Coordinates of C-alpha atoms in Angstrom, one line a residue:
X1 CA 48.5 45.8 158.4
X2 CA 49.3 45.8 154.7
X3 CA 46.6 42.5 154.4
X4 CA 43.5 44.6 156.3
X5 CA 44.3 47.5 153.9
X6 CA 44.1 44.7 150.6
X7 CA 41.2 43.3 151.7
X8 CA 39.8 46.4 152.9
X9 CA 40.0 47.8 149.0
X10 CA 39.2 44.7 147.5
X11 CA 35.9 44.7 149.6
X12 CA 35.3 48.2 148.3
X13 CA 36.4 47.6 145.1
X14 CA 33.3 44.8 144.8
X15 CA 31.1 47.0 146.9
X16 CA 31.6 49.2 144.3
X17 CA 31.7 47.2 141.4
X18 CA 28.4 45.8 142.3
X19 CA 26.8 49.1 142.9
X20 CA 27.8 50.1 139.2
X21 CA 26.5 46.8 138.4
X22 CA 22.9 47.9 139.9
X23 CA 23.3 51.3 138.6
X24 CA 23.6 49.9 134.8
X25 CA 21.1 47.5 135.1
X26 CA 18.4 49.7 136.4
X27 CA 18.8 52.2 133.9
X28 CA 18.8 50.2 131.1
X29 CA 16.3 47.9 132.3
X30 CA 14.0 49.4 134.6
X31 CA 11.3 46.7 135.0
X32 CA 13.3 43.8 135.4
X33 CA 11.6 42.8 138.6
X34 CA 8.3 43.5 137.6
X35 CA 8.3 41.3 133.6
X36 CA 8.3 38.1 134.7
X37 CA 4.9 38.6 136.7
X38 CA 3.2 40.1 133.7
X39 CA 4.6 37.9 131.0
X40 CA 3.4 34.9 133.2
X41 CA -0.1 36.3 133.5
X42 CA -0.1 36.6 130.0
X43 CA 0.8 33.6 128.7
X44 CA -1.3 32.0 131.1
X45 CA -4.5 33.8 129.8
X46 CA -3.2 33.2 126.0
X47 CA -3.1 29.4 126.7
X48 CA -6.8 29.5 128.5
X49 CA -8.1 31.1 125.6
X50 CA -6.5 28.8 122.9
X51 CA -7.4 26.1 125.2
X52 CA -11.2 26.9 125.0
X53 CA -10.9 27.8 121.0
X54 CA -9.4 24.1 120.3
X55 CA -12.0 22.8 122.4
X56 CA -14.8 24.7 120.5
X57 CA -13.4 23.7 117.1
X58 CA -13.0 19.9 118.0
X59 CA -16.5 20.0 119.4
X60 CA -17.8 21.3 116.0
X61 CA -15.4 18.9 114.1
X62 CA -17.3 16.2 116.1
X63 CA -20.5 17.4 116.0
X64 CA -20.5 18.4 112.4
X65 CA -18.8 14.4 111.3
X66 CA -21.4 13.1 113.7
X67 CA -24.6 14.6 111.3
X68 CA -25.9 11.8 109.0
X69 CA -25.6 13.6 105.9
X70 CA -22.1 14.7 106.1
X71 CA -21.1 11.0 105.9
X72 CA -23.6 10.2 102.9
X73 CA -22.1 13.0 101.1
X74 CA -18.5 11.7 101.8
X75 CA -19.6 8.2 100.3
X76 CA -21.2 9.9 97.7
X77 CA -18.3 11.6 96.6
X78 CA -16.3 9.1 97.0
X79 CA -18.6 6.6 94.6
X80 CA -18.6 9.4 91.8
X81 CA -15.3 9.7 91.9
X82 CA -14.6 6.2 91.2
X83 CA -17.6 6.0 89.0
X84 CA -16.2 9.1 86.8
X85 CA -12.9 7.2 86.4
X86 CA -13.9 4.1 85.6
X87 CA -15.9 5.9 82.7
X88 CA -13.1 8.1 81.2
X89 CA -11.0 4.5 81.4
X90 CA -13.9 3.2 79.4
X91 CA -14.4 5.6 77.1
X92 CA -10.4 6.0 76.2
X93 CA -10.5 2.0 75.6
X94 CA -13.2 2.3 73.7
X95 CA -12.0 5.4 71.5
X96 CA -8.1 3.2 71.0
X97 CA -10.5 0.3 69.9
X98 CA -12.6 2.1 67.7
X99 CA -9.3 4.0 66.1
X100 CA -7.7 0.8 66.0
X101 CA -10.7 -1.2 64.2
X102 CA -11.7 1.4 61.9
X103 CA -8.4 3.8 60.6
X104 CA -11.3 6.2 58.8
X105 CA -12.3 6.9 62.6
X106 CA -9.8 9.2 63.1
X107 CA -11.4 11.6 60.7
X108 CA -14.5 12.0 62.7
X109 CA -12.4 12.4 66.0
X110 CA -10.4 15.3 64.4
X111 CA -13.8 17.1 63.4
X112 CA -14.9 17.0 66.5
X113 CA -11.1 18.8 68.1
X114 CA -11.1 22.9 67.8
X115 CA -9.3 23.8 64.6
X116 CA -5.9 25.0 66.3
X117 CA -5.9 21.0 68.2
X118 CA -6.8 19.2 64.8
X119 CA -3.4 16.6 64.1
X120 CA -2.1 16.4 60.3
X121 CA -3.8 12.9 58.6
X122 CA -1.5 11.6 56.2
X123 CA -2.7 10.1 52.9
X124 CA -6.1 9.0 54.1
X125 CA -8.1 7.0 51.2
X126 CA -11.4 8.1 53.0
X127 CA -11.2 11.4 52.2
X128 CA -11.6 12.5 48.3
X129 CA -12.5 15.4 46.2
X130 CA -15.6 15.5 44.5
X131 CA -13.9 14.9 40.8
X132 CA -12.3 11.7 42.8
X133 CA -15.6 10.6 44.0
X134 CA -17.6 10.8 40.5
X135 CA -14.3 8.8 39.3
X136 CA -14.6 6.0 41.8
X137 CA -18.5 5.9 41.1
X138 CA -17.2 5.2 37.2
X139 CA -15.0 3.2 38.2
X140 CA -17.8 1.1 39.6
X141 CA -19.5 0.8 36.4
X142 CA -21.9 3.5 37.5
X143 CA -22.4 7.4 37.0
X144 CA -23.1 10.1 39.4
X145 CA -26.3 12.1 38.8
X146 CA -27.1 15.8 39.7
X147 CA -25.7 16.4 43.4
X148 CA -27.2 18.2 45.9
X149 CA -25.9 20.5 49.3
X150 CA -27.2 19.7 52.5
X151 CA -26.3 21.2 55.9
X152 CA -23.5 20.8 57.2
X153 CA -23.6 20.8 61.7
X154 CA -20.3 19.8 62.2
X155 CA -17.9 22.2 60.5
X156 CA -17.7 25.5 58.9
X157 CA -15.4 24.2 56.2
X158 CA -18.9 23.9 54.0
X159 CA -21.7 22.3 52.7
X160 CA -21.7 18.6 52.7
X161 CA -23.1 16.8 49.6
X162 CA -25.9 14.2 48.2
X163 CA -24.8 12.2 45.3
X164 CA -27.2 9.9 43.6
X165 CA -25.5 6.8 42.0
X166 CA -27.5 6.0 38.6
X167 CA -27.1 2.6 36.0
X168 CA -27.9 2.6 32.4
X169 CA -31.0 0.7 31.3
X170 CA -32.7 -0.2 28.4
X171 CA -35.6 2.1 27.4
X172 CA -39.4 0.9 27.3
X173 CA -42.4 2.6 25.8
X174 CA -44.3 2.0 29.0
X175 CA -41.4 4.0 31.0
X176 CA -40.6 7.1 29.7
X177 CA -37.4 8.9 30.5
X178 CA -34.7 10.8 29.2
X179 CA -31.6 9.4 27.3
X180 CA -29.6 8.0 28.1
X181 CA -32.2 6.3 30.1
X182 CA -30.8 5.8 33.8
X183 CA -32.1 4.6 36.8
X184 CA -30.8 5.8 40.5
X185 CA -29.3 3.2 42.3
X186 CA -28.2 4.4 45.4
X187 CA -28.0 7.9 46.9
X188 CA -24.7 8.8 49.0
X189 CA -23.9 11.5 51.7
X190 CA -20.4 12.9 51.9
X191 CA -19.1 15.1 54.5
X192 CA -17.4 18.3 54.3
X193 CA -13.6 17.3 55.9
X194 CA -11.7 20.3 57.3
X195 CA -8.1 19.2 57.7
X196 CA -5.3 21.0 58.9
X197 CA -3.4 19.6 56.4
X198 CA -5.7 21.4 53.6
X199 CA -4.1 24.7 51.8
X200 CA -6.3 27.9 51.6
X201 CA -8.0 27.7 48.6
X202 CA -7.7 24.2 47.2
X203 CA -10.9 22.0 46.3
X204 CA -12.8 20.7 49.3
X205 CA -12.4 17.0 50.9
X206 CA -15.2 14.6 51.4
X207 CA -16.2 11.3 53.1
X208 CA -18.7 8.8 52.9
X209 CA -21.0 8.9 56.1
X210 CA -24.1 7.1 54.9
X211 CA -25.7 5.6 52.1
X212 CA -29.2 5.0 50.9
X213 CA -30.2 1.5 48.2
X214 CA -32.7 2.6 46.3
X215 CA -35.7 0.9 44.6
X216 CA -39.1 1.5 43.0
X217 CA -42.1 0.3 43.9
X218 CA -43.8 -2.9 42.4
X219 CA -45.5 -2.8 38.7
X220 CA -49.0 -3.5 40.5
X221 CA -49.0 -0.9 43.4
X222 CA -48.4 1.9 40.6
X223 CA -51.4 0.8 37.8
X224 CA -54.1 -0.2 40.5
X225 CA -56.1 2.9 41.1
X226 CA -56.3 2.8 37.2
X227 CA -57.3 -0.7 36.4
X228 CA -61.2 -0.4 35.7
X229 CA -62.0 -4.2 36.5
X230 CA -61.1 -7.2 37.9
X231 CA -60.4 -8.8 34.7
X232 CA -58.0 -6.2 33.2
X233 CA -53.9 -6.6 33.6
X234 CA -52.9 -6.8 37.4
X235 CA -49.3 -6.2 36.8
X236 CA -46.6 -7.7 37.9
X237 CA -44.5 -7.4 41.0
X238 CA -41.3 -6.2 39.7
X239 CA -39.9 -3.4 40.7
X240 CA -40.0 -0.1 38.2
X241 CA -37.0 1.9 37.9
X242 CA -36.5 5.1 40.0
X243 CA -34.7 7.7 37.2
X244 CA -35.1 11.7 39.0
X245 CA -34.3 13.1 42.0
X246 CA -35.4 16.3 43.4
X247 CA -35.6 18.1 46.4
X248 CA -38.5 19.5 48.1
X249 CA -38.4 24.2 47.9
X250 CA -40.9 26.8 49.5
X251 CA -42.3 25.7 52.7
X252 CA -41.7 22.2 54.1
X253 CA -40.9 21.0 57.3
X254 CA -38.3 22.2 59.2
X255 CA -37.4 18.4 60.3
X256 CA -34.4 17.7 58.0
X257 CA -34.3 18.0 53.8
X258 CA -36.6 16.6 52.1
X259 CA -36.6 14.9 48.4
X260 CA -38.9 12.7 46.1
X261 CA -37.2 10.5 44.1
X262 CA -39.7 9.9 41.0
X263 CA -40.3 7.6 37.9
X264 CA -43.4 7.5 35.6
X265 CA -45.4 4.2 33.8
X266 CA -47.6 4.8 30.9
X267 CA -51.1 3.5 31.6
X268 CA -53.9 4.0 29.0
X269 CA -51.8 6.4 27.5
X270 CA -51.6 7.9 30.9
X271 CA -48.4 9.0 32.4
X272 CA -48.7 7.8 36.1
X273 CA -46.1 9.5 38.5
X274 CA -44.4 7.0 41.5
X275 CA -41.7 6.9 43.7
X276 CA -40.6 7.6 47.4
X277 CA -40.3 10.2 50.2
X278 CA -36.7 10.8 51.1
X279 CA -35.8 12.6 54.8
X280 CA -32.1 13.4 55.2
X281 CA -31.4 14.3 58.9
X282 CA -28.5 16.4 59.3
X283 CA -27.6 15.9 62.9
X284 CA -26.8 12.2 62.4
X285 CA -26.0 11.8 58.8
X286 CA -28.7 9.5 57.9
X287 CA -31.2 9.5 55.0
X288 CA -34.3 7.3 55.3
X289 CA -37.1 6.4 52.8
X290 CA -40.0 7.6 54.1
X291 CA -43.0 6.3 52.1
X292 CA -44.1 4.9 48.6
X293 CA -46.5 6.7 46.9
X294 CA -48.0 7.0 43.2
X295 CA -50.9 9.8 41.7
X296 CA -53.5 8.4 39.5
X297 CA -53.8 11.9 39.5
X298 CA -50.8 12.2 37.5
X299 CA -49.3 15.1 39.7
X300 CA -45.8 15.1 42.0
X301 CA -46.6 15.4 45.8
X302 CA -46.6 18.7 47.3
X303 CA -46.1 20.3 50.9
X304 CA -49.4 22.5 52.5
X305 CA -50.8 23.3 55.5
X306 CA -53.8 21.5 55.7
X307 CA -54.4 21.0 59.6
X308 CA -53.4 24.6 60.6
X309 CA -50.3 22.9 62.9
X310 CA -47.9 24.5 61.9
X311 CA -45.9 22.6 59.7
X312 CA -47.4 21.2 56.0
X313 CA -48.9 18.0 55.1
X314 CA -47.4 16.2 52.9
X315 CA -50.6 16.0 49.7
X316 CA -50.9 12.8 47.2
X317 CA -53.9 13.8 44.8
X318 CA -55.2 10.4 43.4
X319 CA -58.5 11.9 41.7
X320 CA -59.9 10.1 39.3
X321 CA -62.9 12.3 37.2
X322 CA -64.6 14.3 39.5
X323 CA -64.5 12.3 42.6
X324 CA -61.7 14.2 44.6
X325 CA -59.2 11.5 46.8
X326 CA -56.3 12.7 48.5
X327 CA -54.1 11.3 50.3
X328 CA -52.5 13.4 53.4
X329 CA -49.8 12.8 55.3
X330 CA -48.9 14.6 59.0
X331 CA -45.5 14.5 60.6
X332 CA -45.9 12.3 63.8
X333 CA -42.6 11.5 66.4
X334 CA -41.2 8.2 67.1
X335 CA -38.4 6.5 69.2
X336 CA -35.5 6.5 66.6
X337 CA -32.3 8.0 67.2
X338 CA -31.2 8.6 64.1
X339 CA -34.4 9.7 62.3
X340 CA -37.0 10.4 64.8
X341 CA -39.9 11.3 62.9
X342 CA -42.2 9.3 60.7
X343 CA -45.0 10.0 57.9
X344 CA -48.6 8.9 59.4
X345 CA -51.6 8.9 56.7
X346 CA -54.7 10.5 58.0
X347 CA -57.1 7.9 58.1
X348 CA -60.9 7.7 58.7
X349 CA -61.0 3.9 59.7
X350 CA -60.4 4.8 63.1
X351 CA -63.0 6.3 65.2
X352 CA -61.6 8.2 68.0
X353 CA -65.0 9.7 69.1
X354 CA -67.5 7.0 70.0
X355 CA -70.2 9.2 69.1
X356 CA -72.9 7.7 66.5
X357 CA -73.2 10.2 65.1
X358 CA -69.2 10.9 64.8
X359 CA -69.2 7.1 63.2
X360 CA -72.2 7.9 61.0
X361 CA -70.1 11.2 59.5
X362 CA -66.9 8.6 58.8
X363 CA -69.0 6.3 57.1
X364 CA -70.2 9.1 54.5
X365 CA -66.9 10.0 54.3
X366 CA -65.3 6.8 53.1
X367 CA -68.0 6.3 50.6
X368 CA -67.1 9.7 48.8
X369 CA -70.4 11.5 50.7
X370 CA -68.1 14.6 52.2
X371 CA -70.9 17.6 52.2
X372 CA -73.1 15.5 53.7
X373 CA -70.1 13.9 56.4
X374 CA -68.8 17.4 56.9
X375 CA -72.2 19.2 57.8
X376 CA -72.8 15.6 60.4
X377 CA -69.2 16.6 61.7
X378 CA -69.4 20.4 62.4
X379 CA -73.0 20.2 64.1
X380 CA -71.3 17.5 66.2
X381 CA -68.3 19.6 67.0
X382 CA -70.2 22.6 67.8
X383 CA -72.6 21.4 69.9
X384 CA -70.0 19.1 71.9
X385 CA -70.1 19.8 75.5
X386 CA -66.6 18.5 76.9
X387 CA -64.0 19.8 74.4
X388 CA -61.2 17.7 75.8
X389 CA -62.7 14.6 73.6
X390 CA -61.9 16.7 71.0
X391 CA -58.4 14.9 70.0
X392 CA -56.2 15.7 67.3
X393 CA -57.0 12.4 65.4
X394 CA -60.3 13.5 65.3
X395 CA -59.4 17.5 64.4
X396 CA -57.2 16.2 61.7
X397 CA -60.0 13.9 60.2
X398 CA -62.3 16.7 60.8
X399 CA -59.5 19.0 58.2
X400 CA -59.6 16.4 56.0
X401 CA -63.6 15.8 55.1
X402 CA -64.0 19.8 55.4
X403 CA -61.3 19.4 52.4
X404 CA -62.4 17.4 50.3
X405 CA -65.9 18.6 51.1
X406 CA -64.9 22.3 49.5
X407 CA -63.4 20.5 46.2
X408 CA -66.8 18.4 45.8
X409 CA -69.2 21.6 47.0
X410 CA -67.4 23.4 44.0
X411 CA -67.6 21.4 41.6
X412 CA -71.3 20.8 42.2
X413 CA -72.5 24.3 41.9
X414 CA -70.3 24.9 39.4
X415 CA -72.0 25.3 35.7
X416 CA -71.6 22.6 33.5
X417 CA -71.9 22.1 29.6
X418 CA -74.1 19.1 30.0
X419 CA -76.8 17.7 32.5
X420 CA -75.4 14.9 32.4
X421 CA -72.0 16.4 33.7
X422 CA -74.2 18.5 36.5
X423 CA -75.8 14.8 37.4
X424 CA -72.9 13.4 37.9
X425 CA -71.2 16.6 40.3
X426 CA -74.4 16.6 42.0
X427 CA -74.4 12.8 43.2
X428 CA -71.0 13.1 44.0
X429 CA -71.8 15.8 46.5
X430 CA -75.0 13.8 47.6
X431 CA -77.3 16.5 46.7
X432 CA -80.1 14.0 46.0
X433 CA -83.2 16.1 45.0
X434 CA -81.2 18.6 42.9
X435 CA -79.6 16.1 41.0
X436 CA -83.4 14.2 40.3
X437 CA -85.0 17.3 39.0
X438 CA -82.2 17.4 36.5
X439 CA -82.9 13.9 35.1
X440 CA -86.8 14.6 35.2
X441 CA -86.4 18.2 33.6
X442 CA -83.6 17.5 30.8
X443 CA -86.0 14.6 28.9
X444 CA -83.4 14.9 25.7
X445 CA -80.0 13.8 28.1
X446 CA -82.2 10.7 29.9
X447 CA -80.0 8.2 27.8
X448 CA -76.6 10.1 28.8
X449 CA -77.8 10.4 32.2
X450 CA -78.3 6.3 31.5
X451 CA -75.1 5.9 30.2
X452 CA -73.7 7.8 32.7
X453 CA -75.0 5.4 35.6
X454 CA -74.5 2.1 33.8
X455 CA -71.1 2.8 33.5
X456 CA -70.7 3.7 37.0
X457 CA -67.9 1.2 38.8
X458 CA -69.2 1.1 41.6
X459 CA -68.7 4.8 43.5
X460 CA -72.3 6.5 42.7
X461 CA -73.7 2.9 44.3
X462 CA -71.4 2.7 47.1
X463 CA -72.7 6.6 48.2
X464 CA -76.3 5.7 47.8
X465 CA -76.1 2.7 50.3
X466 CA -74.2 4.5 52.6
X467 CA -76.4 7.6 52.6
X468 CA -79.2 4.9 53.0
X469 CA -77.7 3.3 56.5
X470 CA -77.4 7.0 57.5
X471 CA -81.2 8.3 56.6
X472 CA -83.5 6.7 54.5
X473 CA -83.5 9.8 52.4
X474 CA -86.3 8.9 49.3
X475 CA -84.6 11.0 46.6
X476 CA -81.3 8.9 47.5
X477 CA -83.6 5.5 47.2
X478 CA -85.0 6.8 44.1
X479 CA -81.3 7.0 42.4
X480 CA -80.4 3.3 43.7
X481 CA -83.1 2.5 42.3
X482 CA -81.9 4.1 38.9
X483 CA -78.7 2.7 38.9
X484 CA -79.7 -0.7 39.5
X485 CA -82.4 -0.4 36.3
X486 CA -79.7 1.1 34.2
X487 CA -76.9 -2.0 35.0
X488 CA -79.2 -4.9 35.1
X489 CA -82.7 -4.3 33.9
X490 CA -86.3 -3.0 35.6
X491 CA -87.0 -6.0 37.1
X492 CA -84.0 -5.8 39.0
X493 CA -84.6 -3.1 40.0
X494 CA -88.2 -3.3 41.3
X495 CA -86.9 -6.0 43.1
X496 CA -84.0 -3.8 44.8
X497 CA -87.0 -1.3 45.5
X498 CA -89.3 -3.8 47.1
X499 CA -86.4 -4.8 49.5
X500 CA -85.6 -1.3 51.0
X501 CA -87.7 -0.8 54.6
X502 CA -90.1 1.8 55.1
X503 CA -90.6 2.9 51.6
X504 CA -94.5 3.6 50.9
X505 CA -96.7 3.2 48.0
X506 CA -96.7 6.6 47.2
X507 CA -92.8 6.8 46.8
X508 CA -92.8 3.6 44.7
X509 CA -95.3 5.0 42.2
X510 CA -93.2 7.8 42.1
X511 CA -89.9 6.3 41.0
X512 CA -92.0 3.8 38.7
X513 CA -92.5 7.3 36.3
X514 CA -88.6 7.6 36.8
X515 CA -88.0 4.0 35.5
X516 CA -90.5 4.2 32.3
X517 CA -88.5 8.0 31.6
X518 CA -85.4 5.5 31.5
X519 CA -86.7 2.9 29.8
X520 CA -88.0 5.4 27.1
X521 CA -84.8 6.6 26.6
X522 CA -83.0 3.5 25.8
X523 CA -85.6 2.5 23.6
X524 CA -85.2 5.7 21.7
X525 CA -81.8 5.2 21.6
X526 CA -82.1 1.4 20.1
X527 CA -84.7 2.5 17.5
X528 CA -82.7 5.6 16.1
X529 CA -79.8 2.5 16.2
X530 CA -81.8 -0.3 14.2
X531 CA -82.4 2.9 11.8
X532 CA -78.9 3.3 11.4
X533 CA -78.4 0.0 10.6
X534 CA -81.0 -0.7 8.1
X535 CA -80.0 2.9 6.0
X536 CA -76.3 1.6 6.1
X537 CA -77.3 -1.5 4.7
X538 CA -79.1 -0.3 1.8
X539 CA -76.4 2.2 1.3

């Protein structure tokens, strides 16, 4: 009985223990049945979608490695990158080689770092002060000259510096100069050095970057142009000394600085100016001689604008009396790194037009005829048709006849003391007929007119047969005629006359009246001589 009623309880006591079990649960949680369905149907659509994103993104992946250009952009990366550090392996060898060669190396390197990253350089000979650097040049057995500032691209610590390095030598008569007479040598550059290990307001540090042997030009170029015939002193081919420096002020070209480094040689009691073009290119350091040159004109090259470019021409006057000759020289590029400009003379051997009439112009030109080649050369260049054949060879030789054309144009109509004098501007300029009623009208100058051709070396015959290949102009055959009577005689001369084509009877008569004027004169002249002669004698 006891055992039913034990069992009984325990059965209630789990019926009821149960039931509070199912109570609790469904009030704290509710849904239990009804999670496991949703969470399944949601994790089941997550996984679908995920499923189709990875598939989209490893389609692209493919599709995207698949294109052609994504691999060639791969390799090409890939090649720089090995390219890039092979070359900074390269260039670090080659800086430890060049530091390692050349100790002084380490200067240019620190220039080159920001001043805060700049390393202390201990006791380095290269760098000097400028009272250290005129020492060592004395030391040498040489003495610095007048030094000049040049631009400095490299620091702000200041200007860097040209030195000219001179030597004592003997003095000469023929080669004046100051005294101590020197001659320069050499000219050095030294750069302004920043170093951190410089205090505030000490003297500046310097070091040789580039130097520059100097020497003049040969005895024979210089006295040339002044030598009046073949038989006089030639000259030898030494060298003459080189004794001033000086730097080019006002406008010059904006390549660089620019100096002439000068000497003079007496001549005939003639100082004759010589000496060289000197360029100093700041960028790279590097001075170069430019050009030779010497004035029989007796004046020091000078910078103007003669061409209308832009920048001046460099002008070497080597006029001798009243024929004008200058020499001009245009900036021109060329393929060198460290100076990459050159000096070209404007020449008129070269005939960029093929134009006869272009090559007709030249040839007055080089004979000294520059009104008459300058009027050829504008009618030509007006009446051109294509403009492109207009180069710049031929603009700059059309600047430099219309130049020398003004000079000779002045002088011509310019008034003179004597006739013989307004001959003499007149034939220069070519002005034929003008010129021959001078000589016709002025009866008391014949014999200096005479004089005046006999002496003639050459330049008032060299523009009479070139205005005679141009046009057979009779006034210009009637002064050939002239000169050839005055040098060598009337029978000479008819003899020159009878030779020149397409010359008439009329126009022969005509210059046979010229000739008996000339003869006239000289015997006039010889007469009032003889008379001299005899009245000194019985004296």
């Amino acid at each position: 009985m006891k055992k039913k009623i034990y069992n009984s309880k325990v059965s209630y006591n789990q019926r009821k223990f149960l039931k509070a079990g199912k109570t609790v649960e469904k009030a704290y949680y509710p849904r239990t049945r009804k999670t496991p369905q949703i969470s399944g149907i949601t994790s089941t659509a997550k996984s679908r979608r995920s499923r189709r994103r990875t598939s989209q993104s490893q389609k692209l992946s493919l599709k995207l490695l698949s294109l052609p250009w994504r691999k060639w952009m791969i390799e090409w990366i890939g090649i720089s990158l090995l390219f890039g550090g092979s070359s900074l392996m390269a260039v670090g060898a080659w800086l430890s080689v060049k530091l390692i060669s050349d100790p002084n190396a380490v200067v240019s390197f620190n220039q080159i770092l920001p001043q805060w990253t700049q390393f202390y350089i201990s006791e380095n000979k290269s760098l000097k002060t400028l009272e250290q650097i005129k020492s060592n040049i004395k030391e040498e057995g040489f003495s610095a000259g007048k030094t000049f500032p040049l631009p400095n691209t490299t620091t702000n610590s200041g200007s860097d510096i040209l030195v000219p390095v001179m030597k004592q030598i003997e003095s000469r008569a023929s080669l004046p100069c100051e005294t101590p007479c020197r001659e320069v040598v050499e000219l050095r550059v030294y750069q302004s050095v920043l170093s951190v290990n410089q205090r505030e307001g000490s003297k500046p540090y310097f070091r040789l970057v580039n130097t520059l042997p100097l020497q003049g030009p040969a005895e024979s170029f210089v006295i040339a142009s002044t030598i009046e015939s073949a038989a006089g002193p030639q000259g030898s081919n030494q060298p003459l000394p080189i004794t001033t420096v000086r730097q080019f002020q006002g406008k010059v070209p904006g390549a660089g600085v620019w100096f002439t480094v000068t000497g003079q040689r007496l001549q005939n009691n003639k100082a004759i100016p010589y000496g060289q073009i000197v360029n100093y290119n700041p960028t790279k350091n590097y001075l170069s001689s430019m050009l030779e040159w010497k004035s029989a004109a007796g004046q020091a090259p000078i910078w103007q604008e003669m061409t209308g470019g832009g920048d001046p021409e460099l002008v070497v006057e080597q006029t001798v009396g009243l024929d004008p000759d200058f020499d001009i020289y245009s900036i021109q590029p060329r393929k060198f790194i460290l100076n990459p400009i050159e000096l070209e003379k404007i020449s008129l051997d070269e005939t960029p037009i093929g134009d006869g009439y272009y090559k007709d112009a030249l040839r007055l030109a080089r004979n000294g005829l520059w009104s008459p080649a300058f009027a050829l050369i504008q009618s030509l260049r007006e009446n051109l048709m294509d403009e492109s054949q207009w180069s710049e060879k031929a603009q700059a030789q059309f600047d430099l006849i219309k130049f020398h054309a003004n000079i000779t144009e002045a002088q011509a109509i310019a008034s003179w003391a004597s006739p013989s004098q307004k001959v003499l501007a007149g034939l220069i300029d070519g002005r034929w007929q003008e010129s021959l009623n001078v000589f016709e009208n002025n009866l008391s100058s014949t014999y200096d007119i005479a004089k005046l051709l006999q002496n003639d070396s050459g330049r008032l015959r060299n523009r009479v047969d070139a205005a005679l290949r141009v046009d057979r102009e009779i006034n210009a055959i009637a002064w050939g005629t002239l000169i050839v009577a005055s040098q060598k005689g009337r029978r000479r001369a008819m003899s020159w006359l009878n030779r020149q084509p397409q010359t008439s009877e009329e126009t022969k008569e005509k210059i046979r009246k010229l000739l008996d004027q000339l003869d006239a004169a000289f015997a006039e002249k010889e007469n009032i001589q003889k008379q001299k002669i005899q009245q000194s004698g019985v004296f």
